[in-house]
Tab-separated table of C-alpha atoms in Angstrom:
chain	number	residue	atom	x	y	z
A	2	MET	CA	91.525	104.932	70.853
A	3	LEU	CA	89.392	103.240	73.624
A	4	PHE	CA	88.694	99.095	73.873
A	5	ASN	CA	85.500	99.716	73.879
A	6	SER	CA	85.494	102.154	70.848
A	7	LEU	CA	83.877	101.448	66.904
A	8	SER	CA	87.789	102.855	65.928
A	9	TYR	CA	89.615	99.725	67.810
A	10	LEU	CA	87.201	97.911	66.330
A	11	LEU	CA	88.111	98.081	63.447
A	12	PHE	CA	92.274	98.660	64.133
A	13	LEU	CA	92.173	95.525	65.740
A	14	PRO	CA	90.172	93.752	62.160
A	15	LEU	CA	92.693	94.903	60.316
A	16	VAL	CA	96.389	94.749	62.162
A	17	PHE	CA	94.865	91.282	62.840
A	18	ILE	CA	94.455	89.974	59.227
A	19	VAL	CA	97.785	92.089	58.399
A	20	TYR	CA	99.534	90.735	60.866
A	21	TRP	CA	99.359	86.951	60.014
A	22	SER	CA	99.208	87.523	56.493
A	23	VAL	CA	102.805	88.524	56.385
A	24	ASN	CA	103.554	85.511	59.711
A	25	ASN	CA	105.710	83.294	56.749
A	26	ARG	CA	108.090	86.256	55.501
A	27	SER	CA	109.726	87.726	58.232
A	28	LEU	CA	110.034	87.609	62.178
A	29	LYS	CA	111.308	91.715	61.430
A	30	LEU	CA	108.453	92.701	59.065
A	31	GLN	CA	105.660	91.415	61.506
A	32	ASN	CA	107.486	93.227	64.859
A	33	PHE	CA	107.602	96.294	63.163
A	34	LEU	CA	104.382	96.211	61.460
A	35	LEU	CA	102.613	95.617	65.179
A	36	LEU	CA	105.324	98.787	66.347
A	37	ILE	CA	103.575	101.010	64.141
A	38	ALA	CA	100.680	100.146	64.929
A	39	SER	CA	100.921	100.417	68.129
A	40	TYR	CA	102.429	103.854	67.742
A	41	PHE	CA	99.502	104.915	65.828
A	42	PHE	CA	96.959	103.302	68.487
A	43	TYR	CA	99.186	105.780	71.097
A	44	ALA	CA	99.527	108.982	68.799
A	45	CYS	CA	95.459	108.324	68.351
A	46	TRP	CA	95.028	110.141	72.204
A	47	ASP	CA	97.197	112.683	71.470
A	48	TRP	CA	100.092	112.253	68.652
A	49	ARG	CA	102.653	114.897	70.626
A	50	PHE	CA	102.924	112.726	73.136
A	51	LEU	CA	104.618	109.518	71.029
A	52	PHE	CA	107.289	112.118	71.028
A	53	LEU	CA	108.170	111.356	74.872
A	54	LEU	CA	107.075	107.594	74.277
A	55	ILE	CA	110.134	107.390	71.648
A	56	PHE	CA	112.637	109.743	73.812
A	57	SER	CA	111.899	107.348	76.774
A	58	THR	CA	112.014	104.596	74.866
A	59	ALA	CA	115.627	105.911	73.129
A	60	LEU	CA	116.571	106.526	76.390
A	61	ASP	CA	116.764	103.170	77.976
A	62	TYR	CA	117.472	101.122	74.670
A	63	PHE	CA	120.840	103.407	74.529
A	64	THR	CA	122.104	103.483	78.959
A	65	GLY	CA	120.967	99.954	78.741
A	66	LEU	CA	124.175	99.311	76.248
A	67	GLN	CA	125.897	101.923	77.492
A	68	MET	CA	125.711	100.189	81.212
A	69	PHE	CA	126.697	96.467	79.457
A	70	ASN	CA	129.752	97.848	77.904
A	71	ALA	CA	130.876	99.859	81.107
A	72	LYS	CA	134.535	99.154	81.252
A	73	ASN	CA	134.426	99.689	85.135
A	74	HIS	CA	131.079	99.661	87.686
A	75	LYS	CA	131.402	103.362	88.220
A	76	ASN	CA	130.575	103.972	84.725
A	77	LYS	CA	128.120	102.193	84.647
A	78	LYS	CA	126.582	103.519	87.610
A	79	PHE	CA	126.244	106.712	86.461
A	80	TRP	CA	124.464	105.492	82.786
A	81	PHE	CA	121.731	103.740	85.035
A	82	TRP	CA	121.560	106.774	87.477
A	83	LEU	CA	121.174	108.858	83.869
A	84	SER	CA	118.010	106.568	83.320
A	85	ILE	CA	116.090	106.142	86.688
A	86	ILE	CA	116.879	110.399	86.902
A	87	ILE	CA	115.243	111.130	83.607
A	88	ASN	CA	113.002	108.563	83.925
A	89	LEU	CA	111.383	109.540	87.575
A	90	GLY	CA	111.825	112.986	86.372
A	91	PHE	CA	109.509	113.219	83.374
A	92	LEU	CA	106.828	111.942	85.459
A	93	GLY	CA	107.473	113.938	88.720
A	94	VAL	CA	107.332	116.685	86.604
A	95	PHE	CA	103.953	115.821	84.599
A	96	LYS	CA	102.593	113.936	87.457
A	97	TYR	CA	103.361	115.077	90.830
A	98	TYR	CA	105.467	118.785	89.967
A	99	ASN	CA	101.499	120.720	91.053
A	100	PHE	CA	100.922	118.637	93.627
A	101	PHE	CA	104.079	119.201	95.418
A	102	VAL	CA	104.041	122.660	94.918
A	103	SER	CA	100.456	123.038	96.409
A	104	SER	CA	101.092	120.585	99.329
A	105	PHE	CA	104.227	123.044	99.807
A	106	GLU	CA	102.147	126.355	99.760
A	107	ASN	CA	99.124	124.810	101.698
A	108	MET	CA	101.737	123.657	104.611
A	109	LEU	CA	103.250	127.070	104.311
A	110	SER	CA	99.629	128.799	104.656
A	111	ASN	CA	99.169	127.026	108.311
A	112	PHE	CA	102.215	129.380	109.530
A	113	GLY	CA	100.823	132.299	107.985
A	114	LEU	CA	103.178	132.564	105.167
A	115	HIS	CA	102.101	133.755	101.078
A	116	SER	CA	103.901	132.076	98.897
A	117	ASP	CA	103.039	132.529	95.009
A	118	PHE	CA	105.130	129.403	93.329
A	119	TRP	CA	104.668	128.541	89.557
A	120	THR	CA	102.021	125.862	88.720
A	121	LEU	CA	102.592	124.007	85.154
A	122	GLN	CA	99.146	123.718	82.767
A	123	LEU	CA	100.281	120.026	81.764
A	124	ILE	CA	98.452	117.180	80.418
A	125	LEU	CA	99.655	113.364	81.392
A	126	PRO	CA	100.852	111.833	79.645
A	127	VAL	CA	98.688	108.547	79.373
A	128	GLY	CA	100.068	105.690	80.206
A	129	ILE	CA	102.790	107.342	81.097
A	130	SER	CA	103.171	105.018	84.027
A	131	PHE	CA	103.254	101.823	82.691
A	132	TYR	CA	105.699	102.302	79.690
A	133	THR	CA	107.504	104.410	82.358
A	134	PHE	CA	108.172	101.072	84.960
A	135	HIS	CA	108.586	98.978	81.423
A	136	GLY	CA	112.006	100.897	80.907
A	137	LEU	CA	112.510	100.996	84.560
A	138	SER	CA	112.644	97.538	85.153
A	139	TYR	CA	114.044	97.041	81.740
A	140	VAL	CA	117.220	98.695	82.795
A	141	ILE	CA	116.809	97.490	86.583
A	142	ASP	CA	117.991	94.502	85.353
A	143	ILE	CA	120.309	94.859	82.670
A	144	TYR	CA	122.197	96.880	85.922
A	145	ASN	CA	121.980	93.987	88.167
A	146	ASN	CA	123.317	91.851	85.397
A	147	ARG	CA	120.000	90.266	85.194
A	148	ILE	CA	119.568	90.176	81.658
A	149	LYS	CA	121.947	91.537	78.806
A	150	PRO	CA	120.298	94.199	76.604
A	151	GLU	CA	118.612	94.097	73.622
A	152	ARG	CA	120.174	95.260	70.260
A	153	ASN	CA	117.280	95.496	68.151
A	154	ILE	CA	115.941	98.954	68.373
A	155	VAL	CA	112.810	98.146	66.836
A	156	ASP	CA	112.167	94.630	68.513
A	157	TYR	CA	112.866	96.806	71.730
A	158	SER	CA	110.570	99.513	71.073
A	159	LEU	CA	107.966	96.864	70.402
A	160	PHE	CA	108.769	95.182	73.905
A	161	VAL	CA	108.051	98.711	75.250
A	162	SER	CA	105.257	100.374	73.251
A	163	PHE	CA	103.193	97.082	72.255
A	164	PHE	CA	99.221	98.813	72.464
A	165	PRO	CA	97.350	96.011	74.056
A	166	LEU	CA	99.182	96.884	77.229
A	167	LEU	CA	100.472	100.276	76.288
A	168	VAL	CA	98.326	102.780	78.017
A	169	ALA	CA	97.265	100.881	81.558
A	170	GLY	CA	99.360	97.912	81.600
A	171	PRO	CA	99.944	94.684	82.924
A	172	ILE	CA	103.573	96.402	83.534
A	173	GLU	CA	105.304	93.573	81.137
A	174	ARG	CA	108.967	92.144	82.111
A	175	ALA	CA	111.935	92.025	79.819
A	176	THR	CA	112.214	88.787	80.818
A	177	HIS	CA	108.967	87.830	79.705
A	178	LEU	CA	107.719	89.614	76.561
A	179	LEU	CA	110.958	90.191	74.995
A	180	PRO	CA	111.902	86.400	74.481
A	181	GLN	CA	108.067	86.013	72.261
A	182	ILE	CA	108.510	89.077	69.986
A	183	LYS	CA	111.923	87.183	69.175
A	184	LYS	CA	110.634	84.164	68.468
A	185	LYS	CA	108.795	83.342	65.275
A	186	ARG	CA	105.131	83.210	65.773
A	187	HIS	CA	102.537	80.533	63.891
A	188	PHE	CA	99.215	81.349	64.485
A	189	ASP	CA	97.453	79.130	66.994
A	190	TYR	CA	93.196	79.015	66.110
A	191	ASN	CA	92.358	77.716	69.520
A	192	LYS	CA	94.964	80.395	71.110
A	193	ALA	CA	93.299	82.684	68.969
A	194	MET	CA	89.740	81.579	70.150
A	195	ASP	CA	90.832	82.048	73.605
A	196	GLY	CA	92.014	85.416	72.852
A	197	PHE	CA	88.658	86.334	71.526
A	198	TYR	CA	86.149	84.786	73.844
A	199	GLN	CA	88.611	86.835	77.212
A	200	ILE	CA	88.394	90.037	74.647
A	201	LEU	CA	84.251	89.709	74.818
A	202	TRP	CA	84.348	88.831	78.862
A	203	GLY	CA	86.232	92.172	79.331
A	204	LEU	CA	84.646	93.938	76.897
A	205	PHE	CA	81.236	93.003	79.146
A	206	LYS	CA	83.353	93.523	82.394
A	207	LYS	CA	83.686	96.807	80.943
A	208	ILE	CA	80.504	97.516	79.080
A	209	VAL	CA	77.598	96.298	81.566
A	210	ILE	CA	79.457	95.850	85.076
A	211	ALA	CA	81.847	98.796	84.812
A	212	ASP	CA	79.457	101.596	83.076
A	213	SER	CA	76.423	100.613	84.286
A	214	CYS	CA	77.935	101.155	88.336
A	215	ALA	CA	79.480	103.626	87.466
A	216	ALA	CA	76.192	105.324	86.554
A	217	TYR	CA	75.137	105.132	90.118
A	218	ALA	CA	78.380	105.148	91.760
A	219	ASN	CA	78.737	109.130	90.203
A	220	ASP	CA	75.510	110.299	91.274
A	221	ILE	CA	75.649	108.776	95.140
A	222	PHE	CA	79.445	110.367	95.305
A	223	ASP	CA	78.212	113.200	93.494
A	224	ASN	CA	75.129	113.565	95.622
A	225	TYR	CA	76.810	111.904	99.051
A	226	GLN	CA	76.028	114.908	101.413
A	227	SER	CA	72.151	114.973	100.795
A	228	MET	CA	72.261	110.133	100.508
A	229	ASN	CA	71.222	108.386	103.599
A	230	SER	CA	73.100	105.588	104.581
A	231	ALA	CA	71.850	102.670	102.768
A	232	SER	CA	72.496	105.206	99.775
A	233	LEU	CA	75.805	105.514	100.771
A	234	ILE	CA	77.130	101.945	101.062
A	235	LEU	CA	75.503	100.949	98.040
A	236	GLY	CA	77.684	103.423	95.932
A	237	ALA	CA	80.928	102.533	97.935
A	238	ILE	CA	80.093	98.796	96.541
A	239	TYR	CA	78.665	100.122	93.081
A	240	PHE	CA	82.243	101.998	92.857
A	241	SER	CA	84.214	98.430	94.434
A	242	PHE	CA	82.572	96.877	91.381
A	243	GLN	CA	83.465	99.711	88.878
A	244	ILE	CA	87.182	100.223	89.536
A	245	TYR	CA	86.413	96.079	89.055
A	246	GLY	CA	85.341	95.512	86.220
A	247	ASP	CA	86.717	98.575	84.323
A	248	PHE	CA	90.865	97.827	84.666
A	249	SER	CA	90.100	93.656	85.275
A	250	GLY	CA	88.182	94.203	81.773
A	251	TYR	CA	90.399	96.576	80.287
A	252	SER	CA	92.996	93.954	81.187
A	253	ASP	CA	91.321	91.115	79.751
A	254	ILE	CA	90.665	92.890	76.624
A	255	ALA	CA	94.868	93.304	76.610
A	256	LEU	CA	95.428	90.025	77.533
A	257	GLY	CA	92.863	88.765	74.507
A	258	THR	CA	94.296	90.844	72.243
A	259	SER	CA	97.494	89.411	72.566
A	260	LYS	CA	96.441	85.754	71.998
A	261	LEU	CA	95.057	86.819	68.796
A	262	LEU	CA	98.631	88.008	67.788
A	263	GLY	CA	100.184	85.186	69.320
A	264	ILE	CA	101.527	86.882	72.122
A	265	ASP	CA	100.868	85.718	75.862
A	266	LEU	CA	100.867	89.010	78.724
A	267	LEU	CA	100.905	88.461	82.438
A	268	ARG	CA	98.026	88.263	84.432
A	269	ASN	CA	97.060	91.215	86.034
A	270	PHE	CA	93.802	90.102	88.027
A	271	ASN	CA	92.605	86.866	89.094
A	272	PHE	CA	89.595	86.790	91.203
A	273	PRO	CA	90.645	89.360	93.979
A	274	TYR	CA	87.158	89.803	95.684
A	275	PHE	CA	87.366	86.217	96.109
A	276	SER	CA	90.009	86.471	98.897
A	277	ARG	CA	90.654	85.612	102.599
A	278	ASP	CA	92.469	88.332	103.734
A	279	ILE	CA	93.625	91.260	102.373
A	280	ALA	CA	97.271	89.879	101.576
A	281	GLU	CA	95.206	87.533	99.251
A	282	PHE	CA	93.736	90.261	97.745
A	283	TRP	CA	96.722	92.244	96.875
A	284	ARG	CA	97.898	88.690	94.913
A	285	ARG	CA	95.198	88.990	93.122
A	286	TRP	CA	94.329	93.012	92.308
A	287	HIS	CA	97.159	94.459	89.746
A	288	ILE	CA	99.425	91.572	90.011
A	289	SER	CA	102.261	93.133	87.589
A	290	LEU	CA	102.149	96.733	89.621
A	291	SER	CA	102.082	94.764	92.981
A	292	SER	CA	104.939	92.079	91.817
A	293	TRP	CA	106.973	94.972	90.579
A	294	PHE	CA	106.936	97.089	94.137
A	295	ARG	CA	107.941	93.689	95.142
A	296	ASP	CA	110.530	92.893	93.362
A	297	TYR	CA	112.040	96.505	92.270
A	298	LEU	CA	111.289	98.337	95.697
A	299	TYR	CA	110.714	96.129	99.020
A	300	ILE	CA	113.005	93.051	98.222
A	301	PRO	CA	116.019	95.628	97.534
A	302	LEU	CA	114.582	97.500	101.585
A	303	GLY	CA	115.264	94.141	102.395
A	304	GLY	CA	111.917	92.582	102.444
A	305	SER	CA	110.906	90.014	105.150
A	306	LYS	CA	114.391	89.878	106.811
A	307	GLY	CA	115.294	90.728	109.830
A	308	GLY	CA	113.372	91.716	112.748
A	309	ILE	CA	109.689	93.262	113.067
A	310	GLN	CA	110.949	96.831	112.771
A	311	PRO	CA	112.219	96.760	108.620
A	312	LYS	CA	109.410	94.227	108.008
A	313	VAL	CA	106.796	97.234	108.848
A	314	ARG	CA	108.953	99.731	107.544
A	315	ASN	CA	109.161	98.433	104.466
A	316	THR	CA	106.119	97.542	103.969
A	317	PHE	CA	104.140	101.520	104.527
A	318	ILE	CA	106.900	102.602	102.539
A	319	ILE	CA	104.906	99.913	99.505
A	320	PHE	CA	101.502	100.607	99.800
A	321	LEU	CA	101.930	103.881	100.525
A	322	VAL	CA	104.800	104.443	96.699
A	323	SER	CA	101.995	102.456	95.410
A	324	GLY	CA	99.094	104.815	96.504
A	325	PHE	CA	101.369	107.569	95.324
A	326	TRP	CA	101.669	106.068	91.800
A	327	HIS	CA	98.011	106.209	90.933
A	328	GLY	CA	97.898	109.474	91.692
A	329	ALA	CA	99.382	113.437	92.892
A	330	ASN	CA	96.032	113.650	95.480
A	331	TRP	CA	96.084	112.974	99.003
A	332	THR	CA	92.911	110.454	98.748
A	333	PHE	CA	95.731	107.770	97.044
A	334	ILE	CA	98.294	108.391	100.135
A	335	ILE	CA	95.827	107.401	102.795
A	336	TRP	CA	94.054	103.745	100.460
A	337	GLY	CA	97.643	103.467	100.394
A	338	LEU	CA	98.103	103.619	104.753
A	339	LEU	CA	94.408	101.943	105.225
A	340	ASN	CA	95.501	98.726	102.888
A	341	ALA	CA	99.016	98.976	105.145
A	342	ILE	CA	97.068	98.673	107.972
A	343	TYR	CA	94.923	96.060	106.802
A	344	PHE	CA	98.348	93.926	106.276
A	345	LEU	CA	99.850	94.917	109.525
A	346	PRO	CA	98.291	92.315	111.846
A	347	LEU	CA	99.241	89.183	109.257
A	348	LEU	CA	102.222	90.315	108.710
A	349	LEU	CA	102.888	90.563	112.129
A	350	THR	CA	101.418	87.149	112.937
A	351	ASN	CA	103.031	85.594	109.671
A	352	ARG	CA	99.584	84.856	108.220
A	353	ASN	CA	100.413	86.658	105.031
A	354	ARG	CA	100.528	83.615	102.925
A	355	LYS	CA	98.477	81.706	104.158
A	356	ASN	CA	95.997	81.933	101.599
A	357	ILE	CA	98.236	80.763	98.715
A	358	ASP	CA	95.468	78.612	96.695
A	359	ILE	CA	92.554	79.656	94.616
A	360	VAL	CA	89.448	79.278	97.683
A	361	ALA	CA	87.193	76.191	97.405
A	362	LYS	CA	89.592	74.574	95.064
A	363	GLY	CA	88.105	71.650	93.588
A	364	LYS	CA	84.402	72.718	95.245
A	365	TYR	CA	81.375	74.071	94.589
A	366	PHE	CA	80.874	76.518	97.518
A	367	PRO	CA	83.482	77.731	99.870
A	368	THR	CA	83.484	76.863	103.568
A	369	LEU	CA	81.014	79.594	106.059
A	370	LYS	CA	84.076	80.598	107.397
A	371	GLU	CA	85.730	81.037	103.957
A	372	PHE	CA	82.698	82.671	102.802
A	373	ALA	CA	82.700	84.949	105.966
A	374	ASN	CA	85.930	85.793	105.828
A	375	ILE	CA	85.769	86.966	101.922
A	376	ILE	CA	83.003	88.945	102.895
A	377	PHE	CA	85.054	90.425	105.744
A	378	THR	CA	88.091	91.010	103.155
A	379	PHE	CA	85.707	93.173	100.219
A	380	SER	CA	84.106	94.980	103.113
A	381	LEU	CA	87.395	96.772	104.301
A	382	THR	CA	88.469	96.439	100.513
A	383	THR	CA	85.464	98.478	100.018
A	384	PHE	CA	86.274	100.859	102.706
A	385	ALA	CA	89.157	101.632	100.986
A	386	TRP	CA	87.398	102.167	97.914
A	387	ILE	CA	86.012	105.616	99.723
A	388	PHE	CA	89.487	107.143	99.566
A	389	PHE	CA	90.479	105.823	95.979
A	390	ARG	CA	87.133	107.589	94.500
A	391	SER	CA	87.007	110.360	96.182
A	392	LYS	CA	88.176	113.956	95.128
A	393	THR	CA	89.248	115.398	98.467
A	394	VAL	CA	90.474	113.618	101.778
A	395	THR	CA	87.329	116.410	103.221
A	396	GLN	CA	84.389	114.488	101.037
A	397	ALA	CA	86.000	110.799	101.520
A	398	PHE	CA	85.440	111.679	105.953
A	399	VAL	CA	82.459	113.511	105.067
A	400	TYR	CA	81.543	109.831	102.927
A	401	ILE	CA	81.745	108.196	105.987
A	402	LYS	CA	80.641	110.295	108.541
A	403	ASN	CA	77.170	109.977	106.306
A	404	ILE	CA	77.744	106.283	106.354
A	405	PHE	CA	77.965	105.626	110.609
A	406	ALA	CA	75.089	107.550	110.935
A	407	PHE	CA	73.056	105.006	109.942
A	408	ASN	CA	70.395	107.000	108.715
A	409	PHE	CA	68.225	104.596	107.113
A	410	LYS	CA	64.851	106.306	106.266
A	411	GLY	CA	63.621	105.583	103.622
A	412	GLY	CA	65.526	102.159	102.808
A	413	ILE	CA	68.042	102.216	100.153
A	414	GLU	CA	67.284	105.264	97.780
A	415	TYR	CA	68.718	104.227	94.233
A	416	LEU	CA	66.916	101.288	94.550
A	417	SER	CA	63.365	102.975	95.098
A	418	ILE	CA	63.424	105.199	91.125
A	419	ASP	CA	63.246	104.447	87.425
A	420	ARG	CA	66.755	103.240	86.085
A	421	PHE	CA	66.539	99.672	86.335
A	422	SER	CA	68.962	99.926	89.669
A	423	VAL	CA	67.333	96.638	91.213
A	424	GLU	CA	68.066	94.386	87.624
A	425	LEU	CA	71.683	95.855	87.865
A	426	VAL	CA	71.936	94.230	91.032
A	427	PHE	CA	70.283	91.071	89.774
A	428	ILE	CA	73.203	91.600	86.985
A	429	LEU	CA	75.709	91.645	89.516
A	430	LEU	CA	74.772	88.506	91.487
A	431	LEU	CA	74.466	86.476	88.866
A	432	PHE	CA	78.118	87.965	87.402
A	433	LEU	CA	79.405	87.031	90.491
A	434	VAL	CA	78.181	83.457	90.168
A	435	PHE	CA	79.695	83.256	86.360
A	436	GLU	CA	82.956	84.476	88.247
A	437	TRP	CA	83.186	82.409	91.485
A	438	PHE	CA	82.659	78.816	88.732
A	439	SER	CA	85.083	79.605	86.577
A	440	ARG	CA	87.745	81.408	89.366
A	441	GLU	CA	90.126	78.409	88.288
A	442	ARG	CA	89.649	79.827	85.036
A	443	GLU	CA	91.105	83.352	83.009
A	444	HIS	CA	86.802	83.372	81.821
A	445	PRO	CA	83.595	81.344	81.640
A	446	PHE	CA	83.895	80.220	78.599
A	447	PHE	CA	84.544	76.941	78.200
A	448	GLY	CA	82.513	73.070	78.422
A	449	LYS	CA	80.369	72.999	75.612
A	450	ALA	CA	77.813	75.482	76.968
A	451	LYS	CA	80.957	78.024	75.675
A	452	ASP	CA	79.720	79.156	72.598
A	453	PHE	CA	75.619	79.764	73.827
A	454	TRP	CA	76.882	82.388	76.981
A	455	ALA	CA	78.832	83.597	74.562
A	456	LEU	CA	75.617	84.297	72.173
A	457	ILE	CA	74.120	85.767	75.534
A	458	VAL	CA	77.278	88.192	76.552
A	459	ILE	CA	77.747	89.479	72.649
A	460	LEU	CA	73.912	90.198	72.924
A	461	MET	CA	74.403	91.917	76.432
A	462	VAL	CA	77.457	94.260	75.303
A	463	ILE	CA	75.545	95.252	72.120
A	464	VAL	CA	72.149	96.467	74.032
A	465	PHE	CA	73.905	98.485	77.031
A	466	GLY	CA	76.195	99.417	74.376
A	467	VAL	CA	74.198	101.425	72.680
A	468	TYR	CA	72.606	102.728	75.430
A	469	SER	CA	75.779	104.238	77.446
A	470	ASP	CA	78.931	106.502	75.920
A	471	ALA	CA	81.925	104.851	75.131
A	472	SER	CA	83.924	106.183	78.638
A	473	GLU	CA	87.912	105.754	78.978
A	474	PHE	CA	88.784	103.444	80.974
A	475	ILE	CA	89.784	104.511	85.441
A	476	TYR	CA	93.136	103.587	84.831
A	477	PHE	CA	94.441	105.533	82.093
A	478	GLN	CA	94.327	108.697	84.314
A	479	PHE	CA	98.002	106.990	86.559
């Protein structure tokens, strides 16, 4: 069930009405209804994988209790590693098995050796990377005595399976979400309206921005060998806006939906394309994943303590693992490696935490230096996105080679065809203006004119939605 589909448009109001109608009766009933709705939402993708989700939930619930009740550290450690190995084992089989097999076969073929290993014809369960990380953080926190295990199976299951975040995050923590699940919730009109506005902005990002850019980005990447340099640059820029509109749009809809239900989720995006360096970008892009790797991998490895060598090692590990988390393809690993290289100069000069606050806070415009830094950071990010978007490493390198062939003959080809490409450029510029002036908030609907702008956005979503098919969000594949 897609957030941008008619079925979700029917599903959400129904859940909203039933959910709040039992609010005064029982918190347990309210949570149970949310859990059933979440399982139904997930089963709409493929009901068979619902059993995998339930098994993963039961595994971490049970091992959490066993760790807490363990009589000695050895016993506690056994249950901890049992959960970690099984969780990562499922993730490895479904997501990475074929990648390792094919990579190993290619390596052997380079030495003139032939192999014929089995590959598995498996469908990647939607959201497995996200709900697996929910469970892992819960188990790790119990093991490190940060939290006590949740004894109510319904409440814990809802923490893992809460439908707004189930298939593409944000990656929640038990310390943040579970207390809200266990606390009685009262309907808040202002919070619900704020959630509605955030859902609307998320739909705008997805349908008007991401899906429109996708039409051009897909064509350009699919025909990269015949495109001139100008068109290839434009294709990379279109994909930058596509993936941002797509993923941050999903996150906005998830956060807005949760607000309708009286629950606050972790913010996942904070205007990353206004970042002044790559370190700031990663504090603003997919925040829940970046902070997860920081807390559960980077810091346990030693973080920034010690000399230069451990810092560099830990940084490269984090970015390479982040790239591998996104997909079983060398393109994602190179994308992660590129970002580590971008980050390295900031780390070595201790400037990785220079830009903490929002750019030009309280001002209408940035300084020339800030503007130049934003453009430079966006350019670096867009260059790295070429690897992220390409199907193979070879395609990415040829794409880049053709850009640097400096063939601008004929101008930008995709602006000269009758496919509303000029209008899309105007919409992207307008989108940036809206984002800029709302960068200190979560969405641009504020002040006296918010309802007027909301009406304009609703009309645009309807018009663009009519002329485009509801497409899956990019991060569903991760």
